[in-house]
Structures are given as structure tokens and as C-alpha cells.
Backbone as CSV, one residue per row, in Angstrom:
resi,resn,N_x,N_y,N_z,CA_x,CA_y,CA_z,C_x,C_y,C_z
1,UNK,-17.269,-13.921,14.041,-15.903,-13.819,13.526,-14.911,-13.751,14.677
2,UNK,-15.309,-13.128,15.771,-14.434,-13.073,16.947,-14.194,-14.482,17.479
3,UNK,-15.251,-15.250,17.654,-15.117,-16.609,18.171,-14.389,-17.509,17.168
4,UNK,-14.666,-17.368,15.892,-14.037,-18.207,14.877,-12.527,-17.989,14.829
5,UNK,-12.073,-16.800,15.173,-10.653,-16.503,15.053,-9.867,-16.773,16.329
6,UNK,-10.538,-16.999,17.442,-9.839,-17.319,18.690,-9.378,-18.775,18.678
7,UNK,-8.324,-19.086,19.421,-7.900,-20.486,19.519,-9.022,-21.347,20.099
8,UNK,-9.052,-22.584,19.667,-10.068,-23.510,20.146,-11.142,-23.728,19.098
9,UNK,-12.135,-24.449,19.460,-13.201,-24.789,18.524,-14.422,-23.927,18.767
10,UNK,-15.177,-23.701,17.719,-16.362,-22.869,17.790,-17.542,-23.673,18.327
11,UNK,-18.483,-22.946,18.919,-19.676,-23.598,19.443,-20.886,-22.720,19.172
12,UNK,-21.822,-23.247,18.422,-23.091,-22.567,18.181,-24.205,-23.459,18.704
13,UNK,-25.186,-22.847,19.333,-26.337,-23.611,19.765,-27.379,-23.593,18.658
14,UNK,-28.266,-24.534,18.651,-29.238,-24.670,17.576,-30.003,-23.379,17.337
15,UNK,-30.031,-22.957,16.080,-30.727,-21.754,15.682,-29.831,-20.529,15.579
16,UNK,-28.682,-20.552,16.235,-27.779,-19.401,16.204,-27.222,-19.158,14.811
17,UNK,-27.168,-20.200,13.998,-26.618,-20.055,12.649,-27.496,-19.203,11.743
18,UNK,-28.662,-18.823,12.206,-29.519,-17.933,11.421,-30.152,-16.868,12.306
19,UNK,-29.569,-16.647,13.488,-30.034,-15.617,14.430,-31.482,-15.835,14.854
20,UNK,-31.774,-17.064,15.260,-33.122,-17.370,15.741,-33.433,-16.477,16.935
21,UNK,-34.634,-15.940,16.980,-34.991,-14.958,17.999,-35.501,-15.572,19.296
22,UNK,-36.121,-16.728,19.214,-36.632,-17.336,20.442,-35.759,-18.531,20.824
23,UNK,-35.837,-18.878,22.085,-35.014,-19.963,22.594,-35.388,-21.275,21.921
24,UNK,-34.383,-22.063,21.631,-34.609,-23.363,21.027,-35.362,-24.256,22.004
25,UNK,-36.227,-25.087,21.463,-36.979,-26.036,22.271,-37.013,-27.383,21.553
26,UNK,-36.868,-28.433,22.303,-36.925,-29.778,21.717,-38.336,-30.133,21.257
27,UNK,-39.328,-29.333,21.647,-40.709,-29.613,21.265,-41.092,-29.087,19.882
28,UNK,-40.185,-28.320,19.258,-40.484,-27.778,17.927,-39.182,-27.707,17.127
29,UNK,-39.357,-27.520,15.854,-38.162,-27.413,15.011,-37.586,-25.999,15.081
30,UNK,-36.408,-25.841,14.515,-35.779,-24.532,14.413,-36.679,-23.637,13.561
31,UNK,-36.633,-22.350,13.787,-37.485,-21.395,13.079,-36.960,-21.117,11.669
32,UNK,-37.082,-22.121,10.819,-36.570,-22.008,9.450,-37.218,-20.872,8.677
33,UNK,-38.448,-20.509,9.039,-39.148,-19.436,8.337,-38.396,-18.110,8.410
34,UNK,-37.520,-17.948,9.389,-36.750,-16.711,9.515,-35.835,-16.467,8.316
35,UNK,-35.469,-17.542,7.612,-34.584,-17.377,6.459,-35.250,-16.625,5.305
36,UNK,-36.532,-16.355,5.421,-37.201,-15.510,4.423,-36.809,-14.035,4.605
37,UNK,-36.235,-13.708,5.755,-35.823,-12.330,6.059,-34.349,-12.128,5.698
38,UNK,-34.030,-11.027,5.018,-32.649,-10.791,4.569,-31.598,-10.807,5.681
39,UNK,-31.888,-10.240,6.842,-30.877,-10.202,7.901,-30.594,-11.594,8.476
40,UNK,-31.601,-12.420,8.554,-31.388,-13.787,9.043,-30.596,-14.602,8.021
41,UNK,-30.907,-14.414,6.737,-30.109,-15.062,5.683,-28.671,-14.548,5.733
42,UNK,-28.505,-13.257,6.046,-27.169,-12.683,6.139,-26.323,-13.349,7.202
43,UNK,-26.910,-13.635,8.357,-26.176,-14.336,9.415,-25.792,-15.733,8.931
44,UNK,-26.722,-16.422,8.316,-26.416,-17.763,7.784,-25.281,-17.695,6.764
45,UNK,-25.354,-16.731,5.855,-24.332,-16.606,4.818,-22.981,-16.199,5.398
46,UNK,-22.993,-15.359,6.420,-21.741,-14.992,7.085,-21.092,-16.220,7.714
47,UNK,-21.866,-17.057,8.365,-21.302,-18.280,8.959,-20.711,-19.190,7.891
48,UNK,-21.360,-19.260,6.759,-20.825,-20.046,5.643,-19.467,-19.476,5.214
49,UNK,-19.385,-18.149,5.113,-18.138,-17.496,4.716,-17.054,-17.652,5.778
50,UNK,-17.420,-17.548,7.044,-16.458,-17.774,8.124,-15.836,-19.162,7.998
51,UNK,-16.655,-20.163,7.777,-16.159,-21.530,7.631,-15.252,-21.671,6.414
52,UNK,-15.635,-21.051,5.310,-14.833,-21.140,4.092,-13.467,-20.485,4.277
53,UNK,-13.459,-19.262,4.788,-12.194,-18.541,4.959,-11.314,-19.236,5.990
54,UNK,-11.911,-19.685,7.083,-11.123,-20.394,8.097,-10.460,-21.633,7.504
55,UNK,-11.186,-22.387,6.711,-10.637,-23.614,6.136,-9.439,-23.340,5.234
56,UNK,-9.439,-22.213,4.530,-8.329,-21.923,3.616,-7.198,-21.136,4.265
57,UNK,-7.320,-20.794,5.542,-6.281,-20.041,6.270,-5.831,-20.844,7.485
58,UNK,-4.838,-21.739,7.326,-4.383,-22.555,8.451,-3.918,-21.759,9.666
59,UNK,-3.526,-20.502,9.483,-3.127,-19.692,10.636,-4.259,-19.579,11.653
60,UNK,-5.508,-19.729,11.201,-6.658,-19.603,12.090,-6.937,-20.870,12.898
61,UNK,-6.260,-21.978,12.590,-6.578,-23.206,13.312,-5.406,-24.148,13.542
62,UNK,-4.355,-24.081,12.749,-3.293,-25.090,12.820,-2.556,-25.096,14.152
63,UNK,-2.444,-23.945,14.798,-1.698,-23.882,16.064,-2.626,-23.540,17.233
64,UNK,-3.850,-24.035,17.187,-4.819,-23.760,18.251,-4.343,-24.160,19.636
65,UNK,-3.544,-25.187,19.717,-3.174,-25.732,21.027,-1.789,-25.312,21.492
66,UNK,-1.178,-24.364,20.796,0.150,-23.900,21.210,0.144,-22.382,21.373
67,UNK,0.891,-21.873,22.344,0.971,-20.425,22.519,1.527,-19.693,21.296
68,UNK,2.304,-20.363,20.477,2.899,-19.727,19.303,1.863,-19.369,18.237
69,UNK,0.653,-19.877,18.351,-0.377,-19.624,17.352,-1.210,-18.381,17.594
70,UNK,-0.944,-17.679,18.705,-1.777,-16.531,19.074,-0.919,-15.459,19.722
71,UNK,-1.146,-14.204,19.351,-0.445,-13.087,19.990,-1.378,-11.884,20.057
72,UNK,-1.577,-11.375,21.259,-2.379,-10.162,21.406,-1.647,-8.982,20.786
73,UNK,-2.376,-8.143,20.086,-1.862,-6.835,19.678,-2.320,-5.802,20.706
74,UNK,-3.615,-5.799,20.995,-4.145,-4.894,22.018,-5.344,-5.546,22.686
75,UNK,-5.180,-5.878,23.957,-6.259,-6.481,24.735,-6.736,-5.530,25.825
76,UNK,-6.321,-4.252,25.727,-6.589,-3.330,26.822,-7.018,-1.945,26.323
77,UNK,-7.691,-1.876,25.200,-8.099,-0.588,24.642,-9.483,-0.222,25.164
78,UNK,-9.524,0.179,26.415,-10.806,0.506,27.057,-11.447,1.767,26.485
79,UNK,-10.635,2.679,25.979,-11.173,3.951,25.489,-12.012,3.781,24.221
80,UNK,-11.598,2.898,23.337,-12.329,2.732,22.079,-13.019,1.383,21.953
81,UNK,-12.792,0.478,22.884,-13.347,-0.882,22.824,-12.995,-1.577,21.512
82,UNK,-11.737,-1.425,21.115,-11.199,-2.125,19.954,-10.154,-3.102,20.472
83,UNK,-10.266,-4.351,20.047,-9.355,-5.386,20.500,-8.788,-6.094,19.279
84,UNK,-7.515,-6.470,19.374,-6.862,-7.039,18.194,-5.816,-8.071,18.595
85,UNK,-5.616,-9.026,17.700,-4.619,-10.070,17.919,-4.194,-10.657,16.584
86,UNK,-3.143,-11.461,16.644,-2.644,-12.175,15.468,-2.883,-13.656,15.651
87,UNK,-3.215,-14.332,14.571,-3.213,-15.795,14.509,-2.067,-16.176,13.588
88,UNK,-1.236,-17.100,14.051,-0.009,-17.469,13.363,0.070,-18.978,13.219
89,UNK,0.507,-19.427,12.062,0.687,-20.861,11.902,0.847,-21.273,10.464
90,UNK,1.613,-22.334,10.269,1.844,-22.926,8.951,2.224,-21.877,7.911
91,UNK,3.161,-21.002,8.302,3.673,-20.028,7.365,2.763,-18.863,7.066
92,UNK,1.650,-18.750,7.762,0.720,-17.666,7.483,0.406,-16.852,8.722
93,UNK,-0.248,-15.750,8.497,-0.676,-14.882,9.591,-1.990,-14.228,9.207
94,UNK,-2.856,-14.074,10.196,-4.104,-13.325,10.034,-4.170,-12.349,11.202
95,UNK,-4.355,-11.067,10.877,-4.570,-10.046,11.896,-6.075,-9.896,12.093
96,UNK,-6.507,-9.934,13.339,-7.927,-9.845,13.679,-8.130,-8.577,14.498
97,UNK,-9.080,-7.762,14.082,-9.374,-6.528,14.817,-10.887,-6.383,14.926
98,UNK,-11.361,-6.120,16.148,-12.795,-6.030,16.419,-13.120,-4.680,17.031
99,UNK,-14.063,-3.984,16.428,-14.592,-2.743,16.975,-15.914,-3.097,17.652
100,UNK,-15.932,-3.063,18.966,-17.106,-3.507,19.712,-18.033,-2.361,20.095
101,UNK,-17.986,-1.273,19.341,-18.882,-0.142,19.574,-19.683,0.142,18.306
102,UNK,-20.789,0.876,18.422,-21.580,1.224,17.234,-21.029,2.445,16.490
103,UNK,-19.798,2.829,16.789,-19.172,4.007,16.191,-18.043,3.568,15.252
104,UNK,-18.065,3.978,13.987,-16.921,3.668,13.113,-15.657,4.323,13.657
105,UNK,-14.533,3.668,13.484,-13.240,4.194,13.938,-12.381,4.444,12.709
106,UNK,-12.156,5.704,12.408,-11.311,6.085,11.281,-9.915,6.384,11.822
107,UNK,-8.897,6.028,11.057,-7.528,6.327,11.461,-7.011,5.460,12.579
108,UNK,-7.507,4.232,12.704,-7.059,3.320,13.760,-5.789,2.596,13.301
109,UNK,-4.715,2.769,14.035,-3.445,2.135,13.675,-3.378,0.740,14.279
110,UNK,-3.031,-0.237,13.440,-2.938,-1.642,13.841,-1.533,-2.147,13.575
111,UNK,-0.903,-2.728,14.586,0.424,-3.318,14.427,0.377,-4.552,13.544
112,UNK,1.394,-4.696,12.704,1.463,-5.834,11.778,2.868,-6.424,11.798
113,UNK,2.984,-7.742,11.655,4.299,-8.375,11.740,5.160,-8.239,10.496
114,UNK,4.596,-7.718,9.420,5.377,-7.512,8.197,4.774,-6.374,7.383
115,UNK,5.598,-5.845,6.490,5.174,-4.734,5.653,4.408,-5.205,4.438
116,UNK,4.176,-4.270,3.527,3.484,-4.579,2.281,1.994,-4.334,2.370
117,UNK,1.303,-4.885,1.373,-0.152,-4.746,1.298,-0.824,-5.839,2.128
118,UNK,-1.874,-5.451,2.840,-2.713,-6.381,3.589,-4.132,-6.242,3.057
119,UNK,-4.814,-7.362,2.913,-6.165,-7.363,2.364,-7.146,-7.955,3.367
120,UNK,-8.372,-7.469,3.275,-9.443,-8.073,4.072,-9.745,-9.454,3.514
121,UNK,-9.647,-10.463,4.340,-10.133,-11.776,3.934,-11.538,-11.999,4.489
122,UNK,-11.931,-11.112,5.422,-13.298,-11.132,5.945,-13.563,-9.811,6.649
123,UNK,-14.747,-9.272,6.424,-15.203,-8.063,7.110,-16.677,-8.286,7.413
124,UNK,-17.019,-8.410,8.683,-18.407,-8.731,9.031,-19.364,-7.578,8.767
125,UNK,-18.844,-6.410,8.415,-19.702,-5.272,8.117,-20.134,-5.239,6.653
126,UNK,-19.787,-6.237,5.894,-20.173,-6.301,4.494,-21.698,-6.270,4.372
127,UNK,-22.200,-5.531,3.406,-23.652,-5.436,3.201,-24.288,-6.780,2.886
128,UNK,-23.509,-7.731,2.339,-24.056,-9.062,2.032,-24.619,-9.729,3.275
129,UNK,-24.096,-9.357,4.447,-24.503,-10.004,5.692,-25.303,-9.074,6.587
130,UNK,-25.755,-7.961,6.031,-26.568,-7.032,6.801,-25.775,-5.934,7.474
131,UNK,-24.506,-5.801,7.132,-23.684,-4.745,7.709,-23.932,-3.404,7.051
132,UNK,-23.269,-2.384,7.567,-23.453,-1.030,7.048,-22.661,-0.785,5.775
133,UNK,-21.734,-1.674,5.458,-21.003,-1.563,4.200,-19.749,-0.717,4.260
134,UNK,-19.242,-0.446,5.457,-17.980,0.286,5.567,-16.851,-0.709,5.304
135,UNK,-16.244,-0.579,4.150,-15.189,-1.519,3.785,-13.921,-0.765,3.414
136,UNK,-12.836,-1.453,3.519,-11.516,-0.974,3.143,-10.771,-2.237,2.707
137,UNK,-10.990,-2.669,1.481,-10.505,-3.988,1.070,-8.999,-4.193,1.174
138,UNK,-8.240,-3.102,1.203,-6.787,-3.237,1.196,-6.162,-2.068,1.949
139,UNK,-5.085,-2.357,2.674,-4.304,-1.310,3.341,-2.828,-1.573,3.080
140,UNK,-2.047,-0.526,3.194,-0.605,-0.667,3.035,0.095,-0.369,4.344
141,UNK,0.971,-1.278,4.756,1.776,-1.038,5.951,2.754,0.086,5.629
142,UNK,2.978,0.981,6.597,3.779,2.174,6.323,5.121,2.226,7.039
143,UNK,5.541,1.115,7.653,6.855,1.072,8.285,6.902,1.590,9.715
144,UNK,5.759,1.998,10.262,5.720,2.508,11.631,5.577,1.350,12.618
145,UNK,6.556,1.139,13.502,6.390,0.098,14.527,5.210,0.451,15.445
146,UNK,4.416,-0.570,15.821,3.226,-0.312,16.630,2.790,-1.591,17.317
147,UNK,2.313,-1.480,18.511,1.765,-2.609,19.273,2.743,-3.787,19.325
148,UNK,4.028,-3.483,19.478,5.043,-4.522,19.575,5.386,-5.183,18.254
149,UNK,4.902,-4.642,17.160,5.156,-5.216,15.841,6.061,-4.269,15.043
150,UNK,6.808,-4.801,14.079,7.740,-3.972,13.325,7.090,-3.044,12.308
151,UNK,5.810,-3.226,12.037,5.133,-2.432,11.017,3.705,-2.171,11.472
152,UNK,2.991,-1.356,10.687,1.591,-1.084,11.016,0.902,-0.451,9.813
153,UNK,-0.408,-0.376,9.898,-1.230,0.275,8.874,-2.354,1.018,9.571
154,UNK,-2.871,2.017,8.889,-3.992,2.792,9.416,-5.273,2.257,8.775
155,UNK,-6.235,1.903,9.635,-7.466,1.264,9.183,-8.689,2.126,9.472
156,UNK,-9.734,1.836,8.745,-11.080,2.267,9.101,-11.782,1.038,9.648
157,UNK,-12.267,1.150,10.872,-12.950,0.020,11.503,-14.451,0.265,11.488
158,UNK,-15.191,-0.628,10.863,-16.650,-0.480,10.839,-17.233,-0.689,12.238
159,UNK,-18.442,-0.202,12.463,-19.068,-0.366,13.776,-19.511,-1.809,14.022
160,UNK,-19.341,-2.241,15.260,-19.803,-3.575,15.679,-19.381,-4.641,14.679
161,UNK,-18.119,-4.639,14.336,-17.650,-5.534,13.278,-16.265,-6.075,13.590
162,UNK,-15.942,-7.152,12.890,-14.624,-7.781,12.980,-14.037,-7.842,11.581
163,UNK,-12.766,-7.486,11.483,-12.032,-7.608,10.212,-10.910,-8.609,10.400
164,UNK,-10.741,-9.467,9.391,-9.595,-10.369,9.316,-8.745,-9.885,8.147
165,UNK,-7.473,-9.601,8.400,-6.560,-9.143,7.361,-5.409,-10.119,7.210
166,UNK,-4.947,-10.278,5.980,-3.803,-11.148,5.689,-2.930,-10.459,4.657
167,UNK,-1.643,-10.816,4.638,-0.781,-10.237,3.599,-1.309,-10.564,2.210
168,UNK,-1.227,-9.592,1.308,-1.700,-9.814,-0.069,-0.799,-10.830,-0.756
169,UNK,-1.407,-11.620,-1.640,-0.654,-12.576,-2.425,-0.363,-13.808,-1.745
């Protein structure tokens, strides 16, 4: 989800779409048998969902080649290893926040460019994909300016996960 939301095109090497454990080799096929395991199917299904959500959210790709399509919210949070940015384009916005630690972060304030309700359009911690299931499907911006933005909301960030949020409606 981190790579899918950054400007530019995504790149997966053979087998990564299902979390293949051994290095790919031209002498054998991909380890399709791994899809019998729930966690490997979860990675495959997450990639399917990433592609679906990205396709319906032009903010994630329409301005890939212009500086106006990307804005850091926090690229320097060394204390919590949480990094966040906005993707902007074609009248839409997606806020991306990644918790790169195995510790859930409760009460994490995220700057937002507008008020109102924001909904998860993707949370990689969803149990469908093998996550721990810490979800917060919706948050409300509370009018507090934060991270250079006119508004913000308080989030729960799941461990080792990425959330994509967009304005509701």
C-alpha cells in the first residue's frame, strides 16, 4: 500500500503477489501451492484490492508526474516511525498514513486538507488480508490545524500497516 500510493508506477517481482518465500527461478514455476495458505491468499487479495481502489481514486495516479500531486504531511517522525502524505489530483484527495512499527498507535493526530468525515478506503491491517483487525472505518476532522493543514483528525494506527483515507461521500 505504501508503494501503490507513492507517485510513479508499482513494481512487483514474480511471486511477490502472493508472498512467495523462496527466490524466483526461471527453472521452475511460481510457488502456486502457497495459495492454499490463508496468509498467502491474503497478500494476493490485498494486491487485488489495492489495484481496485487505486483505479477508482484518480488522486492516487492522475498527477504522478507533477509536484502538485503529492504533499508530505510528516516525513520526519523518527520517534514513532509513522509517515504520512497526501495524494492530490482530479478533484480528489487521499491521505496516506503508515505505521512502520509492530505497536498500535492510539490517538495519532493526522493533518487533513478539509473538514468533515473521512473514511478508510483501504486498511492493510484488515483481517481479510491477515492483519490483526484494528480498524477505524471513519474519523471526523475536528477543526484543529496540524501538519501544515487546516484541519485534522485523531486516528488509531494499526501495527505494521498503511491506511488510505478519503473524504466521505
